[in-house]
PDB file of C-alpha atoms in Angstrom:
ATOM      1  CA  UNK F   1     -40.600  21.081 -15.523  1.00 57.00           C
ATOM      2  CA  UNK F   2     -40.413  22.726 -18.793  1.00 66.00           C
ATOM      3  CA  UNK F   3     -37.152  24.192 -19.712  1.00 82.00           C
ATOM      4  CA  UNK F   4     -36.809  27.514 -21.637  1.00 85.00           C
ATOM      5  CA  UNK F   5     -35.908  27.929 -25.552  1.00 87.00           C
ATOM      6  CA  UNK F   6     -32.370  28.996 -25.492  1.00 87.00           C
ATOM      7  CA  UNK F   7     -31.976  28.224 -28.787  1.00 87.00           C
ATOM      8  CA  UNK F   8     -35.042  30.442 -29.900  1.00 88.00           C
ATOM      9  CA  UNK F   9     -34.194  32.917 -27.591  1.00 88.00           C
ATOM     10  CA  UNK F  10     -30.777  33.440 -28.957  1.00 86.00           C
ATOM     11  CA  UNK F  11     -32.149  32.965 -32.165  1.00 86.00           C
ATOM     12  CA  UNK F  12     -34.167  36.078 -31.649  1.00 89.00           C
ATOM     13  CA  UNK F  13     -31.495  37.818 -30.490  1.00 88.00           C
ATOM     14  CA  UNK F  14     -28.830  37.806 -33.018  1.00 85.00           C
ATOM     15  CA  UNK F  15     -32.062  39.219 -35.353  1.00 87.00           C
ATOM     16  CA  UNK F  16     -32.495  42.011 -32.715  1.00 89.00           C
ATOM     17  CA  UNK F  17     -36.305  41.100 -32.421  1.00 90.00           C
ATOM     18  CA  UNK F  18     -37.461  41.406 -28.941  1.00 89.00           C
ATOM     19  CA  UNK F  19     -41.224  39.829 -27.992  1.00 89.00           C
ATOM     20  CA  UNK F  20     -43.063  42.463 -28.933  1.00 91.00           C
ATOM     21  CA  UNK F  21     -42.089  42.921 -32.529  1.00 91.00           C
ATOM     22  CA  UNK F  22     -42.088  39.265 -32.922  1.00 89.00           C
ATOM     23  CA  UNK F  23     -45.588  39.268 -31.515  1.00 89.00           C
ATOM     24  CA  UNK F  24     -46.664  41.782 -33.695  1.00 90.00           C
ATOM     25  CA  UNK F  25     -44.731  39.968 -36.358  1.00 91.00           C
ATOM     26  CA  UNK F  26     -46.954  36.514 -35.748  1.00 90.00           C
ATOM     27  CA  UNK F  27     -50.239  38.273 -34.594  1.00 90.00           C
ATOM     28  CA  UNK F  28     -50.141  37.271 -30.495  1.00 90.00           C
ATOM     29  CA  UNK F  29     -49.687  37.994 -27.437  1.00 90.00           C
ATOM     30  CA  UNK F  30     -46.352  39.509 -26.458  1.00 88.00           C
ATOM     31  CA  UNK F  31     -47.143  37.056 -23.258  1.00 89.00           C
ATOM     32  CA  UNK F  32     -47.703  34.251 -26.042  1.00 92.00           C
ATOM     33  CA  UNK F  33     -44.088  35.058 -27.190  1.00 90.00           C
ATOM     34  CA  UNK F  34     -42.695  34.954 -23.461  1.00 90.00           C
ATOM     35  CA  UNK F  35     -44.017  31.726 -22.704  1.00 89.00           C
ATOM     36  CA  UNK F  36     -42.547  30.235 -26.288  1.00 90.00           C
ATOM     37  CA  UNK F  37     -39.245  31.104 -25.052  1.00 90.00           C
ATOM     38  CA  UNK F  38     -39.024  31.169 -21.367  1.00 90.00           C
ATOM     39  CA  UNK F  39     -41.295  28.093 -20.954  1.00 87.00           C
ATOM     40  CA  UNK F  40     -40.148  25.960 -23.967  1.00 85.00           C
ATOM     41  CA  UNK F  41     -43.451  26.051 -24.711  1.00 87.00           C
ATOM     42  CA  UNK F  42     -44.278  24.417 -28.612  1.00 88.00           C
ATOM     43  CA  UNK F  43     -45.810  26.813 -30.518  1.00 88.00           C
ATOM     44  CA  UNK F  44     -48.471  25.597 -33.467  1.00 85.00           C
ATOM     45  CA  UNK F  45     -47.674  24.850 -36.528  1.00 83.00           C
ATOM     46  CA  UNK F  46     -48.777  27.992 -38.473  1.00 84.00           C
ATOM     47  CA  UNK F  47     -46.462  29.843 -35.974  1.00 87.00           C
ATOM     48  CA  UNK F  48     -43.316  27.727 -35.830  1.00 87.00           C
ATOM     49  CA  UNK F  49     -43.139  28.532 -39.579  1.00 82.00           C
ATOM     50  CA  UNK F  50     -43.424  32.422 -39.204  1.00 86.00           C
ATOM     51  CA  UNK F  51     -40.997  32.413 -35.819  1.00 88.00           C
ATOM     52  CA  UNK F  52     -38.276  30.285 -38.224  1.00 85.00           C
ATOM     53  CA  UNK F  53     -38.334  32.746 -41.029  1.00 84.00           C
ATOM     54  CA  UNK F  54     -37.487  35.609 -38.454  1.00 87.00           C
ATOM     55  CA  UNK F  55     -34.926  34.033 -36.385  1.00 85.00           C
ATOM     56  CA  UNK F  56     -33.308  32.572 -39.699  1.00 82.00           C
ATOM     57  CA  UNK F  57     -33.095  29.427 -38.063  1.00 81.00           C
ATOM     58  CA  UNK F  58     -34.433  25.538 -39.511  1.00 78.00           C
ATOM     59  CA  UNK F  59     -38.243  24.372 -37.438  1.00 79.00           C
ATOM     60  CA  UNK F  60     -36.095  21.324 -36.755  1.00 74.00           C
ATOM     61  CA  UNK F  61     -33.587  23.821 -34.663  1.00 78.00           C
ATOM     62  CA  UNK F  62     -36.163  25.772 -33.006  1.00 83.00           C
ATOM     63  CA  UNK F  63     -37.794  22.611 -31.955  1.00 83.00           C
ATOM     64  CA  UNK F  64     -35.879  19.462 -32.062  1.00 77.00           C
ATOM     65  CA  UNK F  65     -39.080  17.487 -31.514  1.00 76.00           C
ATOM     66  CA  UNK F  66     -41.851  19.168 -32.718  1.00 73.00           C
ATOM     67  CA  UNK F  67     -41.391  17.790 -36.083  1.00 66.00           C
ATOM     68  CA  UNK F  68     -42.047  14.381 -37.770  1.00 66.00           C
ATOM     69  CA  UNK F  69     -39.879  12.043 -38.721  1.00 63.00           C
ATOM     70  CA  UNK F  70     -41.399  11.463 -41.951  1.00 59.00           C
ATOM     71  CA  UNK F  71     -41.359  15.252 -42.750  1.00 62.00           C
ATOM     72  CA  UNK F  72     -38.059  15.612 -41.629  1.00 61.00           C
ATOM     73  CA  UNK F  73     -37.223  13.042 -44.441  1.00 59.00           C
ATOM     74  CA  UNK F  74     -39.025  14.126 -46.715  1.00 61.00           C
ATOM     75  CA  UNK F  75     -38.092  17.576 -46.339  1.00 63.00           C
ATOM     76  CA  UNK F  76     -34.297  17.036 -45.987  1.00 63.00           C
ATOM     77  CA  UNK F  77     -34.895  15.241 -49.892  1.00 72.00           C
ATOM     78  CA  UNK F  78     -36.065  18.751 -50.506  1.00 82.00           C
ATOM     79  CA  UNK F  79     -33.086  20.533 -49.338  1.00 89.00           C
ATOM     80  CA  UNK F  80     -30.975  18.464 -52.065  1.00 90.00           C
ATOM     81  CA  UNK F  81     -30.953  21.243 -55.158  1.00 91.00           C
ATOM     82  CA  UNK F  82     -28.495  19.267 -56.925  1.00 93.00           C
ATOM     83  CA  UNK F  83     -25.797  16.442 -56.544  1.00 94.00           C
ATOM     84  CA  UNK F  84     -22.054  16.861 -58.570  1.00 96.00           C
ATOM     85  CA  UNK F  85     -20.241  14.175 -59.199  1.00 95.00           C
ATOM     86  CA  UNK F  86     -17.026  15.861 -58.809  1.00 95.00           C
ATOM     87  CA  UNK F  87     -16.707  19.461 -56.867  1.00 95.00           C
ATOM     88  CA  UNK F  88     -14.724  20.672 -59.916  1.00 93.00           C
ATOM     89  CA  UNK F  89     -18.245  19.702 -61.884  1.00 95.00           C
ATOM     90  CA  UNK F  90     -20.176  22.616 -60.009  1.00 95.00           C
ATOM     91  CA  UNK F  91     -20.393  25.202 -62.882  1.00 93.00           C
ATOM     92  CA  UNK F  92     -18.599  28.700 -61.887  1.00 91.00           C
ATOM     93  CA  UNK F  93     -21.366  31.092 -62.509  1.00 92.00           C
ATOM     94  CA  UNK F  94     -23.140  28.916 -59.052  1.00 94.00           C
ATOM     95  CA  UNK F  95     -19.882  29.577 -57.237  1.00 95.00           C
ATOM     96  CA  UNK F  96     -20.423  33.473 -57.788  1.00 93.00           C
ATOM     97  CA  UNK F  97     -23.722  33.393 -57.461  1.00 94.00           C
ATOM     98  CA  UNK F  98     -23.584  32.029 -54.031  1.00 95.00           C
ATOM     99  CA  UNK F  99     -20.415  34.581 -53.092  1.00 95.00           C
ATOM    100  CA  UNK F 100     -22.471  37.358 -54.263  1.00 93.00           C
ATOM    101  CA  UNK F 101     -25.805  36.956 -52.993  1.00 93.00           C
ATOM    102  CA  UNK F 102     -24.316  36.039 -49.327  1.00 95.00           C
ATOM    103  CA  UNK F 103     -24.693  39.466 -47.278  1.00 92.00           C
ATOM    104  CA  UNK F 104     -25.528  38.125 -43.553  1.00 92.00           C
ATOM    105  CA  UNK F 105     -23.038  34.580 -43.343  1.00 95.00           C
ATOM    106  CA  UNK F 106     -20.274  32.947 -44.436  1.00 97.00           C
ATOM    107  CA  UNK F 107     -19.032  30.315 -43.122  1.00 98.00           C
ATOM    108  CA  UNK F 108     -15.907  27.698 -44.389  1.00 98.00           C
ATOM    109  CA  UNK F 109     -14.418  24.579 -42.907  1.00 98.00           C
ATOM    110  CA  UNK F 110     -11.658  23.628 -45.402  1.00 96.00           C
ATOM    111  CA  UNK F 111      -8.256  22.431 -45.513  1.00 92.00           C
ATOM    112  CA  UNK F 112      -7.231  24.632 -48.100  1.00 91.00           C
ATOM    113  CA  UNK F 113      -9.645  25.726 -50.555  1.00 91.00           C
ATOM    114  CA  UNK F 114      -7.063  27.408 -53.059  1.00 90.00           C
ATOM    115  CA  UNK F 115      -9.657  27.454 -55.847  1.00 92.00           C
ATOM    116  CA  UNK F 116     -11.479  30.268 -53.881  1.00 93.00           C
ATOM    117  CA  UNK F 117      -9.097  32.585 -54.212  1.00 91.00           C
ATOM    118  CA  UNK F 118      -8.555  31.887 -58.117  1.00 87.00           C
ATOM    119  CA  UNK F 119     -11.381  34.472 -58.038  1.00 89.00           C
ATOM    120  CA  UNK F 120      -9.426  37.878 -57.650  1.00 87.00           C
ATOM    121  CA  UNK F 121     -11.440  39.924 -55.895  1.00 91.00           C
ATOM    122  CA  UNK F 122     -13.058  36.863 -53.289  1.00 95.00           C
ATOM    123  CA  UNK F 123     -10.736  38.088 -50.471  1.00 95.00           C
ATOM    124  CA  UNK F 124     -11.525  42.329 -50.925  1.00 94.00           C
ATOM    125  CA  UNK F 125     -15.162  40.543 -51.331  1.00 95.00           C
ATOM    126  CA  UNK F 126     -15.066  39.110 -47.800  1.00 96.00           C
ATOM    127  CA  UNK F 127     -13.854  42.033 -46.621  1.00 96.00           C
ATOM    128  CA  UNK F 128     -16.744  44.481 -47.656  1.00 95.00           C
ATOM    129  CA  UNK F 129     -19.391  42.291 -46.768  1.00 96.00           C
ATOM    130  CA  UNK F 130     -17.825  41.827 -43.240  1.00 96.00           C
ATOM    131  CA  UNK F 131     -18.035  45.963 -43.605  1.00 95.00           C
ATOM    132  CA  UNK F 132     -21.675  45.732 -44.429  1.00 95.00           C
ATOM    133  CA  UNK F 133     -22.369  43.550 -41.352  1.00 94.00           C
ATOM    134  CA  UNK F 134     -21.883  40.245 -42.781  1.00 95.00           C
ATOM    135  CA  UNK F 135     -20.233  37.020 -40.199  1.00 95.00           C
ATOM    136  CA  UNK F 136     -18.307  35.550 -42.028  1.00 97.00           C
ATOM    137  CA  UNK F 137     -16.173  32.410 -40.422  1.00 98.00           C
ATOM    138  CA  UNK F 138     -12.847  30.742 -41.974  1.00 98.00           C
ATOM    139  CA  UNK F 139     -11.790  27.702 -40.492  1.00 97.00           C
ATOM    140  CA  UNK F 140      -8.453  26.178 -42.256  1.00 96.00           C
ATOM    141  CA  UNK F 141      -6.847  22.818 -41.640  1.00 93.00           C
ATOM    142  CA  UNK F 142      -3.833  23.574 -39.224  1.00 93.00           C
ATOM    143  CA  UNK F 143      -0.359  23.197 -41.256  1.00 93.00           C
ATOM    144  CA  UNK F 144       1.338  21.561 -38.075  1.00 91.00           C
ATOM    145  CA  UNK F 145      -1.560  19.722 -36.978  1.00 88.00           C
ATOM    146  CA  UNK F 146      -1.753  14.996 -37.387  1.00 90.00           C
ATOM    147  CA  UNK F 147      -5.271  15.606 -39.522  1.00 91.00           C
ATOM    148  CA  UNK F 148      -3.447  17.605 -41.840  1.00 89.00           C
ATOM    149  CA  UNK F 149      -0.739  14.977 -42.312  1.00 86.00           C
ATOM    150  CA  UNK F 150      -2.371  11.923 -42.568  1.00 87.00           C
ATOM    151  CA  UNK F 151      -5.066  13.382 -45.205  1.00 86.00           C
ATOM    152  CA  UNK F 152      -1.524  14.410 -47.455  1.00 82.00           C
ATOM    153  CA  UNK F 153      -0.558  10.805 -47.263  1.00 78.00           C
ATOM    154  CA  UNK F 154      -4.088   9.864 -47.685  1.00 78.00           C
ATOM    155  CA  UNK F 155      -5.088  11.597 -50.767  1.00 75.00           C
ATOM    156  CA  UNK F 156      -0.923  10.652 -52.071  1.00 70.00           C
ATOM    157  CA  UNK F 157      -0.233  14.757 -51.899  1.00 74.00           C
ATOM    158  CA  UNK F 158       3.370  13.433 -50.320  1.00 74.00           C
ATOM    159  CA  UNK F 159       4.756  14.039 -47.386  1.00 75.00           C
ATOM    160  CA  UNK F 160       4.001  17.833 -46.562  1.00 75.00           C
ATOM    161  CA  UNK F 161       2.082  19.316 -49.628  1.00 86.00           C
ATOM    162  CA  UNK F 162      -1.219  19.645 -47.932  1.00 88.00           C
ATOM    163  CA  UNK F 163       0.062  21.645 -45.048  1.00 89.00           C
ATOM    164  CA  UNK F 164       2.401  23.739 -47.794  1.00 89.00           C
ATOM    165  CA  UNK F 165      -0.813  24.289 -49.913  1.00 89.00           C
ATOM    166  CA  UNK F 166      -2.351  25.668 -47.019  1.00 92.00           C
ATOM    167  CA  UNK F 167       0.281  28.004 -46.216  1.00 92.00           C
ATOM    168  CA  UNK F 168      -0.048  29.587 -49.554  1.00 92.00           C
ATOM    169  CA  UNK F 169      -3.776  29.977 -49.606  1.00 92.00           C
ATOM    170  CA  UNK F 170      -3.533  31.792 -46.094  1.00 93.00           C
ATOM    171  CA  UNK F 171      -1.285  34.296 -47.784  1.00 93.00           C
ATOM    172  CA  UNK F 172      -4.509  35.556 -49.762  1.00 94.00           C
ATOM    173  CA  UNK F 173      -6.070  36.072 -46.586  1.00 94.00           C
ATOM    174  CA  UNK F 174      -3.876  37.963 -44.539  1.00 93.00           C
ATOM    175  CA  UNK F 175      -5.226  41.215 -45.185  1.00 93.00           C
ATOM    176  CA  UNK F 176      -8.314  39.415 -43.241  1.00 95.00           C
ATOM    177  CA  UNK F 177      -6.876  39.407 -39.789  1.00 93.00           C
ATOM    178  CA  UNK F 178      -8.000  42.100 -37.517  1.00 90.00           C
ATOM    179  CA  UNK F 179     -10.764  42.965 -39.904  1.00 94.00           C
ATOM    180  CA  UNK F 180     -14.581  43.213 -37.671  1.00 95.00           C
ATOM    181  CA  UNK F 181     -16.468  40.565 -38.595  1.00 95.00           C
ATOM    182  CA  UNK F 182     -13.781  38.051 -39.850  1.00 97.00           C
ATOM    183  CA  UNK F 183     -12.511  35.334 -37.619  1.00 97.00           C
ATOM    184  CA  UNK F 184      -9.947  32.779 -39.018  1.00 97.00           C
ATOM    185  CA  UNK F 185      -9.313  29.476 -37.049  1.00 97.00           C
ATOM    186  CA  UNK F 186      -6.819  26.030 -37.712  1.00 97.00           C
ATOM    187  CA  UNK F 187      -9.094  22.978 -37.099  1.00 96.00           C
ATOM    188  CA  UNK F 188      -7.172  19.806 -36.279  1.00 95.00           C
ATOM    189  CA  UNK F 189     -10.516  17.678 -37.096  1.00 93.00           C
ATOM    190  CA  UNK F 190     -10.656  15.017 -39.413  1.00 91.00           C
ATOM    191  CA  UNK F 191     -12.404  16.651 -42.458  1.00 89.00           C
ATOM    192  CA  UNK F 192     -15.286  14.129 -43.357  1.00 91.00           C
ATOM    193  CA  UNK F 193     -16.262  16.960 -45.487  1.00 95.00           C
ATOM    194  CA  UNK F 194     -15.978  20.544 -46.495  1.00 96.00           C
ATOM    195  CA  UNK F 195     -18.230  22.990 -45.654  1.00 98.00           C
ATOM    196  CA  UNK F 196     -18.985  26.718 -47.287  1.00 98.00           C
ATOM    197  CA  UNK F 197     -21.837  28.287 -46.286  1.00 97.00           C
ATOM    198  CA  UNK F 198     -23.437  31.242 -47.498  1.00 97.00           C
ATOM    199  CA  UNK F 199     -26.704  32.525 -45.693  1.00 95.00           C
ATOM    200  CA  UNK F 200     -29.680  29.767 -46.734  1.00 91.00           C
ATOM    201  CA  UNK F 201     -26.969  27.850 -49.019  1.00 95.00           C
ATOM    202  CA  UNK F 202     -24.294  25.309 -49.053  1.00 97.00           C
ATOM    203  CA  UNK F 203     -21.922  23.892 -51.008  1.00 98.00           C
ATOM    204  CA  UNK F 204     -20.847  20.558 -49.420  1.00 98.00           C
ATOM    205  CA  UNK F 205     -17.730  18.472 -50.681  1.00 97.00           C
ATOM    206  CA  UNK F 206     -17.902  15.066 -49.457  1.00 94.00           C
ATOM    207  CA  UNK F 207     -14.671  13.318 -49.046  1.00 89.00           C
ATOM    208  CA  UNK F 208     -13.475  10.059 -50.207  1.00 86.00           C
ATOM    209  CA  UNK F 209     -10.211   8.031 -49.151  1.00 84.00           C
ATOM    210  CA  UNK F 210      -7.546   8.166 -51.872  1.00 78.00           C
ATOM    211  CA  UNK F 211      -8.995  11.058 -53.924  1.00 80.00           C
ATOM    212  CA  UNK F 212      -8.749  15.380 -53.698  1.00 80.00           C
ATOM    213  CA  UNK F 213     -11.338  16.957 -52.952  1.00 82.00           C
ATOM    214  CA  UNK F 214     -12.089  18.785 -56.133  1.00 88.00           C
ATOM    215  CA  UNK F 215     -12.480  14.869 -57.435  1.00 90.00           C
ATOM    216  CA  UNK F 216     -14.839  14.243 -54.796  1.00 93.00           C
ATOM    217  CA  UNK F 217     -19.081  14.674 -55.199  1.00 96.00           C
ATOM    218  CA  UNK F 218     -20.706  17.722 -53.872  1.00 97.00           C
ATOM    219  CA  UNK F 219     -23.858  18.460 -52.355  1.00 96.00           C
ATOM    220  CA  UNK F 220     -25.602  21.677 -53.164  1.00 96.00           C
ATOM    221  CA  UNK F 221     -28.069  22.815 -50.754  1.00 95.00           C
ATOM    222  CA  UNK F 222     -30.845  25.048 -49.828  1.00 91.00           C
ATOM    223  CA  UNK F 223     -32.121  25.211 -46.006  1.00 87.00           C
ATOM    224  CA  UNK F 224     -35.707  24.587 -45.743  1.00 79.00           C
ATOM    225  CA  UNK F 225     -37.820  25.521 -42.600  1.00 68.00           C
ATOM    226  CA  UNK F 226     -38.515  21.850 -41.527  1.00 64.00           C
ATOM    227  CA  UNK F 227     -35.559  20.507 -42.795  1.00 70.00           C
ATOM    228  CA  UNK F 228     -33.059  18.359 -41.012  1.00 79.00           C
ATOM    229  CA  UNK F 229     -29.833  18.148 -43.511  1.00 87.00           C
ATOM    230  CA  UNK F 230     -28.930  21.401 -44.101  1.00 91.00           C
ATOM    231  CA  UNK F 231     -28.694  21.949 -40.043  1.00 86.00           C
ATOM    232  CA  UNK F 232     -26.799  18.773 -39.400  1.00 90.00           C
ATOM    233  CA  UNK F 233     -23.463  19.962 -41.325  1.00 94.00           C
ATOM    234  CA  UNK F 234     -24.609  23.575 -39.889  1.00 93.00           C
ATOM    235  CA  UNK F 235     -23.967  22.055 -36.329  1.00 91.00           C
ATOM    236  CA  UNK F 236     -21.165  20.356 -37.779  1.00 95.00           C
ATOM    237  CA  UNK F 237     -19.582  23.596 -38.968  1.00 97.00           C
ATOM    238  CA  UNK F 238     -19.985  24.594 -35.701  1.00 94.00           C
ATOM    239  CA  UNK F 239     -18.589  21.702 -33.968  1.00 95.00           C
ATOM    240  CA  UNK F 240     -15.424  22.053 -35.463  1.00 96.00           C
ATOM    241  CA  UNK F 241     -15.329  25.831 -35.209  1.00 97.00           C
ATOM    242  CA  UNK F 242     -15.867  25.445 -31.871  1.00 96.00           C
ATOM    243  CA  UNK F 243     -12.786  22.552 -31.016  1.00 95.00           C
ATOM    244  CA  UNK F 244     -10.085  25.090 -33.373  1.00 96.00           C
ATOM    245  CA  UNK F 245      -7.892  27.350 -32.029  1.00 96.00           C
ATOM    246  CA  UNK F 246      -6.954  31.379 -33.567  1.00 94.00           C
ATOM    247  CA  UNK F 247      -5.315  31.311 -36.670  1.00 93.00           C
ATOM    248  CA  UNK F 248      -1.668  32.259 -36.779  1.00 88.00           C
ATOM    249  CA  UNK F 249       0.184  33.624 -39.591  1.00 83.00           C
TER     250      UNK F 249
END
């Protein structure tokens, strides 16, 4: 029995496309569009491709098995737009870029982040693009929580810095709470990397044992339809955002 395309369905939904303007959108049947989603159906190729771009959503996510391996591969090598060997090697004018040109999501698993707000209008920036219908989600490594602690010691911060650092950068962002279309979480997850997303893009900052993050490489990438790279640490984000609890400040 086949099972029905939540994930398209929901997809579809958070675009506010019913069937029939998607099935305008692709040239079919509304019925086509019904059976896609209700049935699980697998739609071909040349319509998988069309359906992605309007949900906003990677082929791979749509339909987990629908495409190659070898593409997958081939395509996640694609999503790579450029490798950093430190984070603090990523040239500014990319960093505003990225801030600027997000206007639908933003999402950030961090411990801290403080360089963010060296920019001094970042925070009043996340606040008008959450006015102009933007998601944006903030997910901060919890002061009192054992990840927090053991990556001080690990990185040799001392005994407490990370979880002070933290403190400070959530005073930027207190004029964030309550605002529609903001949530702020503490994650107590052990922070293989950090995350920021914004719409199609990432910025990911690997971690290594015994160094900061701003020494660490970083990953710039750019989702691709097929691709399977960009949605892994997108699933990761969400992971994580889903196992952290309301921020408190």
């Amino acid at each position: 029995m086949q099972m029905a395309n939540e994930r398209l369905r929901d997809a579809l939904l958070r675009n506010g496309l019913d069937p029939e303007q998607v099935a305008k959108a692709v040239n079919v049947d509304p019925k086509t569009v019904e059976r896609w989603i209700t049935k699980g159906r697998t739609p071909y190729p040349k319509y998988r491709h069309k359906l992605a771009a309007l949900a906003r959503e990677s082929e791979s996510y749509l339909w987990p098995q629908a495409v190659a391996a070898e593409r997958k591969a081939e395509t996640a090598a694609a999503e790579v737009v450029s490798v950093f060997p430190h984070r603090n090697a990523i040239p500014a004018d990319l960093w505003d870029r990225l801030i600027k040109d997000a206007g639908q999501t933003i999402e950030i698993l961090v411990h801290a982040a403080l360089f963010l707000v060296e920019r001094p209008r970042f925070v009043k920036g996340l606040a008008k693009k959450a006015a102009d219908g933007a998601r944006i989600r903030l997910a901060f490594g919890d002061p009192e929580g054992d990840s927090v602690a053991l990556r001080s010691e690990e990185e040799q911060l001392g005994e407490g810095t990370l979880a002070a650092r933290i403190r400070n950068a959530l005073a930027y962002y207190r004029p964030l709470v309550d605002v529609d279309g903001i949530e702020i979480r503490f994650h107590n997850t052990t922070l293989y990397n950090s995350i920021f997303r914004f719409d199609d893009e990432m910025i990911i900052n690997t971690h290594v044992y015994g160094f900061q993050g701003a020494h660490a490489p970083a990953l710039h990438l750019r989702r691709l339809s097929a691709g399977d790279l960009f949605e892994t640490y997108s699933e990761s984000f969400e992971a994580a955002w889903n196992s952290a609890r309301p921020a408190t400040f």
